[in-house]
Short mmCIF file of C-alpha atoms and ligand atoms in Angstrom, two decimals:
data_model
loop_
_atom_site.label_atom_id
_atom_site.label_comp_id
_atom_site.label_asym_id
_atom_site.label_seq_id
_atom_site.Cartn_x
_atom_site.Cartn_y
_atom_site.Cartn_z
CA UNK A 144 98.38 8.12 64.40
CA UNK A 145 98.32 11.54 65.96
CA UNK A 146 95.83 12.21 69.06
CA UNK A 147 95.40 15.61 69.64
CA UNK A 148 93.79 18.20 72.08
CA UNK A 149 93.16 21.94 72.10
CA UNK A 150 92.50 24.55 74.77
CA UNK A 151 93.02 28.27 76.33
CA UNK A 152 93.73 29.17 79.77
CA UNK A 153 93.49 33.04 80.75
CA UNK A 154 95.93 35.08 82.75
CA UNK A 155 95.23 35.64 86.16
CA UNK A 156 96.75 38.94 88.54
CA UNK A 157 96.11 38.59 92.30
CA UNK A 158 94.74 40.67 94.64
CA UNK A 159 96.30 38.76 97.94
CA UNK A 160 99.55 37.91 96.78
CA UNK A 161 101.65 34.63 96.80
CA UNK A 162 105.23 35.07 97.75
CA UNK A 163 107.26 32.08 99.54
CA UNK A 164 107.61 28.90 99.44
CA UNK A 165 107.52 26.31 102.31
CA UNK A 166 108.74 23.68 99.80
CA UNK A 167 110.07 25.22 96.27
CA UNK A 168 110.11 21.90 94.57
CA UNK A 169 106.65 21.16 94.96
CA UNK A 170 105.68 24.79 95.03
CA UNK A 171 104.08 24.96 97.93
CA UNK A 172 103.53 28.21 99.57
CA UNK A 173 103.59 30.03 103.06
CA UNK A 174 100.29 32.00 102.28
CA UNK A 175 96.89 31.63 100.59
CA UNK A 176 96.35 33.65 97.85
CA UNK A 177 93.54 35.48 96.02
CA UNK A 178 93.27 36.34 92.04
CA UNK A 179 90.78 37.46 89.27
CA UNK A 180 90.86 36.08 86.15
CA UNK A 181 91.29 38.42 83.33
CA UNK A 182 89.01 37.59 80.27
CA UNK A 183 90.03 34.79 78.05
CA UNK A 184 89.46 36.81 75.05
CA UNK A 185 91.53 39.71 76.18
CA UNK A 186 94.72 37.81 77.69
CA UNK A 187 95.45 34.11 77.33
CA UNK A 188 97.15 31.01 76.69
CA UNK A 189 96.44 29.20 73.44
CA UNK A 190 98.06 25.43 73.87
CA UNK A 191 97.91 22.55 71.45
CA UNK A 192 98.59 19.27 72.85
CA UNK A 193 99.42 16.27 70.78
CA UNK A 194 101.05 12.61 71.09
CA UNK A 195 102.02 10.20 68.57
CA UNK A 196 104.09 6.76 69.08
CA UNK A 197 106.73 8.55 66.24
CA UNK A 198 107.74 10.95 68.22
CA UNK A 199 110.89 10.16 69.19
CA UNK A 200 111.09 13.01 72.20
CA UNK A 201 109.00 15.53 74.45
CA UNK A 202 108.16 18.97 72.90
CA UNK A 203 107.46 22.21 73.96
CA UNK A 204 107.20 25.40 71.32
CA UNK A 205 106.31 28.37 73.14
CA UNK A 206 105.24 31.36 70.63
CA UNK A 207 107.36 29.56 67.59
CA UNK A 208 110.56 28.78 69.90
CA UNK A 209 111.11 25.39 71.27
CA UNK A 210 111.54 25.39 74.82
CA UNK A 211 113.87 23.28 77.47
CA UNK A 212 111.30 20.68 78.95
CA UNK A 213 113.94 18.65 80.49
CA UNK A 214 113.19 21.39 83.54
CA UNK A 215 111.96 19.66 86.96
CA UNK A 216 108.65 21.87 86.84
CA UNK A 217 107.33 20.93 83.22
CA UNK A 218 108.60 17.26 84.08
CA UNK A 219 106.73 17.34 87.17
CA UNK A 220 103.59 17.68 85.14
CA UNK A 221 103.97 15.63 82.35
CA UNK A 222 104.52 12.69 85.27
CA UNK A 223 101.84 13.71 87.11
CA UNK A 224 99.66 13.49 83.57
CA UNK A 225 101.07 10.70 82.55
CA UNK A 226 100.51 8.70 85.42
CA UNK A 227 96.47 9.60 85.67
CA UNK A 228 96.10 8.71 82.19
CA UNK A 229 98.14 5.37 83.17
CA UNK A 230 95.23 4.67 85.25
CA UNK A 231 92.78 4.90 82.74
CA UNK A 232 94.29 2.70 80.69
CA UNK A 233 94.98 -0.05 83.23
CA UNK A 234 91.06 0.20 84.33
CA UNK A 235 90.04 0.10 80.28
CA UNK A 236 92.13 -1.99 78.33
CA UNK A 237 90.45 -0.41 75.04
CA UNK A 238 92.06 3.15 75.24
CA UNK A 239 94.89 3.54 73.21
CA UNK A 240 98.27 3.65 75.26
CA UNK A 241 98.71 7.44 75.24
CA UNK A 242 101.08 7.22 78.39
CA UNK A 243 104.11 5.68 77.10
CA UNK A 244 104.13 8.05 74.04
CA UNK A 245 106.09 11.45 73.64
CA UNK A 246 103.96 14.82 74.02
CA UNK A 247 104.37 18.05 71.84
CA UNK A 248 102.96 21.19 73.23
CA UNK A 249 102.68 23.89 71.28
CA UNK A 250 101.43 27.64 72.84
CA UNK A 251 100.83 30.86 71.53
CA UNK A 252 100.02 33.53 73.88
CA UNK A 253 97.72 36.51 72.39
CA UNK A 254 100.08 39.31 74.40
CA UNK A 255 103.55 40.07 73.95
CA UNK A 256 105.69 38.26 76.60
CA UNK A 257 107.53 41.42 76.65
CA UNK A 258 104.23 42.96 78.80
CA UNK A 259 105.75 41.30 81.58
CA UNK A 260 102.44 40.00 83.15
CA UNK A 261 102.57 36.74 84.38
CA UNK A 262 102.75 34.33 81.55
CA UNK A 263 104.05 31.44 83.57
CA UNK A 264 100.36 31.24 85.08
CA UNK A 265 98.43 30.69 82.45
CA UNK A 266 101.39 29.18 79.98
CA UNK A 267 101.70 25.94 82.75
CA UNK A 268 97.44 25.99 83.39
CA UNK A 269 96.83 25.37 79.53
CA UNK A 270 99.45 22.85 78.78
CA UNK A 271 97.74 20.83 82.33
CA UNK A 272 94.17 21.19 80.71
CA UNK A 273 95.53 20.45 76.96
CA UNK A 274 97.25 17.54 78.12
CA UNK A 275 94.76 16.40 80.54
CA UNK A 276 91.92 16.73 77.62
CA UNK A 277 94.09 15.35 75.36
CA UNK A 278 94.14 11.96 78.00
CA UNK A 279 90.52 12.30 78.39
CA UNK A 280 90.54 12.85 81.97
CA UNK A 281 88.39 13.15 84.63
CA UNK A 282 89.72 15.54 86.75
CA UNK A 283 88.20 18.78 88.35
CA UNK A 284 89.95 21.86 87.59
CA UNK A 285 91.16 21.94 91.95
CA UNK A 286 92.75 18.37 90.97
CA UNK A 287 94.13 19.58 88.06
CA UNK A 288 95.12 22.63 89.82
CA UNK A 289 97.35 20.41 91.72
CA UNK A 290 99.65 19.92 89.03
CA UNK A 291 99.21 23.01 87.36
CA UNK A 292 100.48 24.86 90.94
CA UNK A 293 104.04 22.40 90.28
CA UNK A 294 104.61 24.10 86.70
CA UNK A 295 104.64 27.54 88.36
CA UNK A 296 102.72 28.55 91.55
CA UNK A 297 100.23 31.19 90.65
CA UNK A 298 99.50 28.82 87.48
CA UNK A 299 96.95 26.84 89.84
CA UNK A 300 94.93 30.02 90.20
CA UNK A 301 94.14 29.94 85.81
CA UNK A 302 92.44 26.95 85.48
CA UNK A 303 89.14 29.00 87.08
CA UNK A 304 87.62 31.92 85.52
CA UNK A 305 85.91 34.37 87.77
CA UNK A 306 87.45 34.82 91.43
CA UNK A 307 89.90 32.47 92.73
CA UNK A 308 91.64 31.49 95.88
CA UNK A 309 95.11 29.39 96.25
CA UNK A 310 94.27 27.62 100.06
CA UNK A 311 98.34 27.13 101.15
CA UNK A 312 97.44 23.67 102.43
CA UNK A 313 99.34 22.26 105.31
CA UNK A 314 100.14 18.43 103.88
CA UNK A 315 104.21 18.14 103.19
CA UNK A 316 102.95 16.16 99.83
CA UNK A 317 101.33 19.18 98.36
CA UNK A 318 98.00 17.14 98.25
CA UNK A 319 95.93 20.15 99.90
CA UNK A 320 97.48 22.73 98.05
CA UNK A 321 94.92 23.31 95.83
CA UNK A 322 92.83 26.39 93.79
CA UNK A 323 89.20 26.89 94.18
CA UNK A 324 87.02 29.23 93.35
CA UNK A 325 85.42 31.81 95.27
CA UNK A 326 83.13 32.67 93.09
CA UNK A 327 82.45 32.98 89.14
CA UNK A 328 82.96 35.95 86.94
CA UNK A 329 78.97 36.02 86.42
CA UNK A 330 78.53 37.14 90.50
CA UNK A 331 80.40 40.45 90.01
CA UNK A 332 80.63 40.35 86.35
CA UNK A 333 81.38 44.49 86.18
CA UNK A 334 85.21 44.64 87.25
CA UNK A 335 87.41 45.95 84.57
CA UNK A 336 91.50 45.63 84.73
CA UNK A 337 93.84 48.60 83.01
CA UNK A 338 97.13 47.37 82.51
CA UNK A 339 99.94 50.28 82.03
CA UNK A 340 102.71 49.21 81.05
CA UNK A 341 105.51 50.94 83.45
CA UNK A 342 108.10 48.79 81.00
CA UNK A 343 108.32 46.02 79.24
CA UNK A 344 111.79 45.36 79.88
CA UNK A 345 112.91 42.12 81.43
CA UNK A 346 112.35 41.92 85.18
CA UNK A 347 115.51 42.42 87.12
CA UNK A 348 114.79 39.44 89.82
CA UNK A 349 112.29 36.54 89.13
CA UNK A 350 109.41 35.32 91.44
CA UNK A 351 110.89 32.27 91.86
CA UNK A 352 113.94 33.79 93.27
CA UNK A 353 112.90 36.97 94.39
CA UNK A 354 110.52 34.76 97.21
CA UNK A 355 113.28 32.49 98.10
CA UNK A 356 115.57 35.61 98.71
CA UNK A 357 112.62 37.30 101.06
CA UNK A 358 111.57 34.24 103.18
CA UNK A 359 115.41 33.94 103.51
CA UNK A 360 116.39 37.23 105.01
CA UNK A 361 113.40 39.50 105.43
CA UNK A 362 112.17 39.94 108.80
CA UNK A 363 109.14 41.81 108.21
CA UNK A 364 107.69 38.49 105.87
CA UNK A 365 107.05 36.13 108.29
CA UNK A 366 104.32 38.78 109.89
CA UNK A 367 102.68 38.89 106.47
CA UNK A 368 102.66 35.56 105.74
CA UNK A 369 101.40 34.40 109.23
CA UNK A 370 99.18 36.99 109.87
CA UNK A 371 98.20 39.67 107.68
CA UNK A 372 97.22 37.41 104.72
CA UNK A 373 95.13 35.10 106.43
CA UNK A 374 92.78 37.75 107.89
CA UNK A 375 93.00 39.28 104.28
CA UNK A 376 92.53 36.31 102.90
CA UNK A 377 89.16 36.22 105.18
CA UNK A 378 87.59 39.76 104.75
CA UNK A 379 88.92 39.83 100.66
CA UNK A 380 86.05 36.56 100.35
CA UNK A 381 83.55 38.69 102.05
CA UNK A 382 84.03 41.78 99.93
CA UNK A 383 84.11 39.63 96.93
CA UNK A 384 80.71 37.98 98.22
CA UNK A 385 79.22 41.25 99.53
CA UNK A 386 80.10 43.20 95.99
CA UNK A 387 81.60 45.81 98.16
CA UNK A 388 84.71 47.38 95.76
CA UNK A 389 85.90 49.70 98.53
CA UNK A 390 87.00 47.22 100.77
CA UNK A 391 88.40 44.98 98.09
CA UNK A 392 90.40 48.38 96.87
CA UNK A 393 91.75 48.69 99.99
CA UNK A 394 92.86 44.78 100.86
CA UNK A 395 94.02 45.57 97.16
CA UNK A 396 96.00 48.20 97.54
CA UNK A 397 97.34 47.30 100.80
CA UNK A 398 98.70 43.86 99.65
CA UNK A 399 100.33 44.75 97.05
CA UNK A 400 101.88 47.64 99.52
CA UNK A 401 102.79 44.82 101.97
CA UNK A 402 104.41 42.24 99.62
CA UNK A 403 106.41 45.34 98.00
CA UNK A 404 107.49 46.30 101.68
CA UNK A 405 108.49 42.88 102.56
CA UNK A 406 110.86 42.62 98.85
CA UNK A 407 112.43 46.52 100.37
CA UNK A 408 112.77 44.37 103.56
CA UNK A 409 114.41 41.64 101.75
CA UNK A 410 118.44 41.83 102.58
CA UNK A 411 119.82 43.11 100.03
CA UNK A 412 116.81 44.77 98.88
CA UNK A 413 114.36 43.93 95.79
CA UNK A 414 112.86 46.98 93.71
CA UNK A 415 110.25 46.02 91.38
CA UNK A 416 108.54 49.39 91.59
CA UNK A 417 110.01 52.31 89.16
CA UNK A 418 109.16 56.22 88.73
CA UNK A 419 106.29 55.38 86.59
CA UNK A 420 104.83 52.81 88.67
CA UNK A 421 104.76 55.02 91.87
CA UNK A 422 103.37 57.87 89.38
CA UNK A 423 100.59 55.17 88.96
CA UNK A 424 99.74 55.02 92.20
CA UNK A 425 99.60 58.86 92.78
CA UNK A 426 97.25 58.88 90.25
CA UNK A 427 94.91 56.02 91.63
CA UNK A 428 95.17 58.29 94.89
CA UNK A 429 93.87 61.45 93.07
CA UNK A 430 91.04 59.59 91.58
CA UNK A 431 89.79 57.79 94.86
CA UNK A 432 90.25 61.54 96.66
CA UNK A 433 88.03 62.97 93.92
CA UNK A 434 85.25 60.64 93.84
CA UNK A 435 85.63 60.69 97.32
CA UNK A 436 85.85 56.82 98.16
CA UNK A 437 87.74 53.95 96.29
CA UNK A 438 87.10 53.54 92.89
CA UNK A 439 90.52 51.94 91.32
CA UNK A 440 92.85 49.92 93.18
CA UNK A 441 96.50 49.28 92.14
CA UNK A 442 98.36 46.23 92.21
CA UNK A 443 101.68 45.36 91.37
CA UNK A 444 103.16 41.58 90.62
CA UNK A 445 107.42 41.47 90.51
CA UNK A 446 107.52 44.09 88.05
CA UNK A 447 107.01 47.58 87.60
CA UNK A 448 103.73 47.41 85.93
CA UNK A 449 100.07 48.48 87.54
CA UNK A 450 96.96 46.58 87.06
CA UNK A 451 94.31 48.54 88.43
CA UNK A 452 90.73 47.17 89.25
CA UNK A 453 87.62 49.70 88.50
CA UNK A 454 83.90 49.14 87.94
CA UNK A 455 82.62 49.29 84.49
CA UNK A 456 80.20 52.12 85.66
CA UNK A 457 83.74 54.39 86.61
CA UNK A 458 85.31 53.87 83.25
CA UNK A 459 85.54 57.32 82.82
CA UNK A 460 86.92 58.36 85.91
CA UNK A 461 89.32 55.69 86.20
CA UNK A 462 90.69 54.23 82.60
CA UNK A 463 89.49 58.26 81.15
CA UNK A 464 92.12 59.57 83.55
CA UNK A 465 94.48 56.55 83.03
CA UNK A 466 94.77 57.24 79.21
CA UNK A 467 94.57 61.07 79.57
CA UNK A 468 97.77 61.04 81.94
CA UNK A 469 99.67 58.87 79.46
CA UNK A 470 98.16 60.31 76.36
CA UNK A 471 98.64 57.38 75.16
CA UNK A 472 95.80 55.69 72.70
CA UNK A 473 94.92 51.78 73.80
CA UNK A 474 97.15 49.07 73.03
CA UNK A 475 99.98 46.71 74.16
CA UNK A 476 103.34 48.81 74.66
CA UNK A 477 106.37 47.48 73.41
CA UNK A 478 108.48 50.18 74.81
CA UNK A 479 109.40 52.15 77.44
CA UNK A 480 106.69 54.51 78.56
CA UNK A 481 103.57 53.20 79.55
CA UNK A 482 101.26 51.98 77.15
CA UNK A 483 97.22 50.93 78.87
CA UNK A 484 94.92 48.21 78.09
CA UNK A 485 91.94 47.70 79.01
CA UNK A 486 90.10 44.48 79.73
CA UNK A 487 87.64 42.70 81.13
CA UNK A 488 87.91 40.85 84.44
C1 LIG B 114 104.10 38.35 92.57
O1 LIG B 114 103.87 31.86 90.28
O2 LIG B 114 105.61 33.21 89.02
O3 LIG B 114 102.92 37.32 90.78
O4 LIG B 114 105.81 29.46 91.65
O5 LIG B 114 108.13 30.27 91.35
O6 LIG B 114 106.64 30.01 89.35
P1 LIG B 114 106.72 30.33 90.84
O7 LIG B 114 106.29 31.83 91.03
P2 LIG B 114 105.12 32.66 90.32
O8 LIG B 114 104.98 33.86 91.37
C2 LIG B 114 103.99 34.83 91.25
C3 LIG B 114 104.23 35.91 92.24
C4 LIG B 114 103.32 37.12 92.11
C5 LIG B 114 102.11 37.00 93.03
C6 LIG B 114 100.99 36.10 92.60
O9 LIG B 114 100.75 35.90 91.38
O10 LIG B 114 100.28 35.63 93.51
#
């Protein structure tokens, strides 16, 4: 008998960004962060979880290729699954024994891996819900966040739609460390995301080691971590809440400035940024100077390629200029060049 359980989670870009770890094998980090979801329909996760007492070992096929999940990260959530449902079963003799047996995961993301957004985040936050649907559990989405954050950190932030914060925690077990959300897609349902696509070649350092090499040797990081993100942290809530797309352009913007500053400050020195991506930002500029307050806002993850936040209402102005400046028509680039999509937040 095969038990089996299907589900999508979306990709998420923040605005505050994550980078550090206070502990990297529980992923826990040495600042809050702050995302928006991107819309399921436009960029996500498809995952298939299944069990079955033949087979004989764990699974994991990521867009058709089987993947290592003998890796401490996916581990640490199958455990962490597996021991919930464990739970169940000891409380309700009736369920079947889904615990002992092997899983197979199988994902398909609907974007090219070679777009270089952050697939890790919502990869790791649909295999959690798959499996954790497929064990008919309980859990909220900030307990299952929990284990998503120990696949991959900004992972925890995709199991919300809508507006999302990552609160840091302070417990050395990770068990505060949790996502919630700030508030749902439906309060400020307007924000739009283009995605240009600087280049869709392989990043040069990863997150995971990328952070590790800043909060090693950067001395500008511990400022950011300590201080400028928390009182980000504080007035990016209260634009979200207030509606007010100025100041969230300009935490925005800044952030991603910050964390970029604090990789040049890293010793020797991370570059995610290339000629196209500052040429992204220049444009952003001439667009907020000509409407005469912010209207887009740039962000960059450990890569060279933008996401910038608009209102729906300043399509033209913003993704109209975006497209123009590439002359480029919409769709996924698979090359060099910069290629824009649009979607929904
Ligand atoms: C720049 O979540 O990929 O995108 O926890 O090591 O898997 P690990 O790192 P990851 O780092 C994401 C870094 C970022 C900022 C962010 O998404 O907050």
């Amino acid at each position: 008998e095969i038990y089996r359980a299907s589900t999508t989670a979306p990709v998420n870009i923040a605005v505050i960004k994550y980078w550090g770890k206070r502990d990297p094998s529980l992923n826990l980090p040495t600042n809050s962060s702050l995302s928006v979801t991107l819309s399921q329909s436009d960029l996500r996760t498809h995952t298939t979880a299944s069990c079955s007492p033949t087979y004989n070992s764990d699974s994991l096929l990521l867009n058709g290729s089987p993947q290592d999940t003998s890796g401490s990260r996916t581990q640490a959530c199958f455990r962490e699954l597996r021991s919930l449902r464990s739970e169940l079963e000891k409380s309700d003799a009736s369920l079947p024994k889904l615990s002992t047996q092997k899983l197979k995961i199988v994902s398909e993301n609907n974007f090219p891996t070679a777009a270089g957004l952050a697939s890790s985040a919502a990869g790791f936050a649909a295999l959690v819900r798959a499996i954790a649907d497929l064990y008919q559990l309980t859990a909220t989405p900030t307990e299952l966040s929990r284990i998503a954050r120990q696949g991959s950190g900004s992972a925890c932030r995709s199991l919300f739609g809508g507006y999302v914060s990552w609160e840091m925690g302070s417990a050395a077990d990770g068990s505060d460390s949790l996502a919630t959300e700030v508030a749902p897609s439906s309060h400020w349902p307007n924000i739009r995301a283009i995605i240009l696509v600087a280049s869709s070649a392989k990043k040069g350092v990863s997150s995971t080691s990328g952070m590790q090499q800043t909060v090693a040797t950067s001395e500008l990081f511990s400022h950011r971590a300590k201080v400028l993100v928390p009182e980000r942290m504080t007035k990016m809530k209260d634009a979200i809440k207030r509606k007010d797309f100025a100041a969230f352009a300009e935490l925005t913007m800044r952030d991603s400035n910050g964390f970029h500053a604090t990789c040049a400050d890293t010793y020797p020195p991370i570059f995610y940024l290339n000629d196209t991506s500052r040429a992204a930002i220049r444009v952003v500029e001439n667009i907020n100077a000509a409407a005469g307050r912010s209207i887009a806002a740039y962000t960059f993850d450990a890569g060279p390629n933008a996401v910038v936040y608009y209102l729906a209402e300043d399509e033209g102005a913003v993704a109209g200029v975006f497209k123009g400046f590439l002359g480029e028509k919409e769709g996924w680039g698979s090359e060099r060049g910069g290629k824009v999509k649009v979607v929904e937040g």
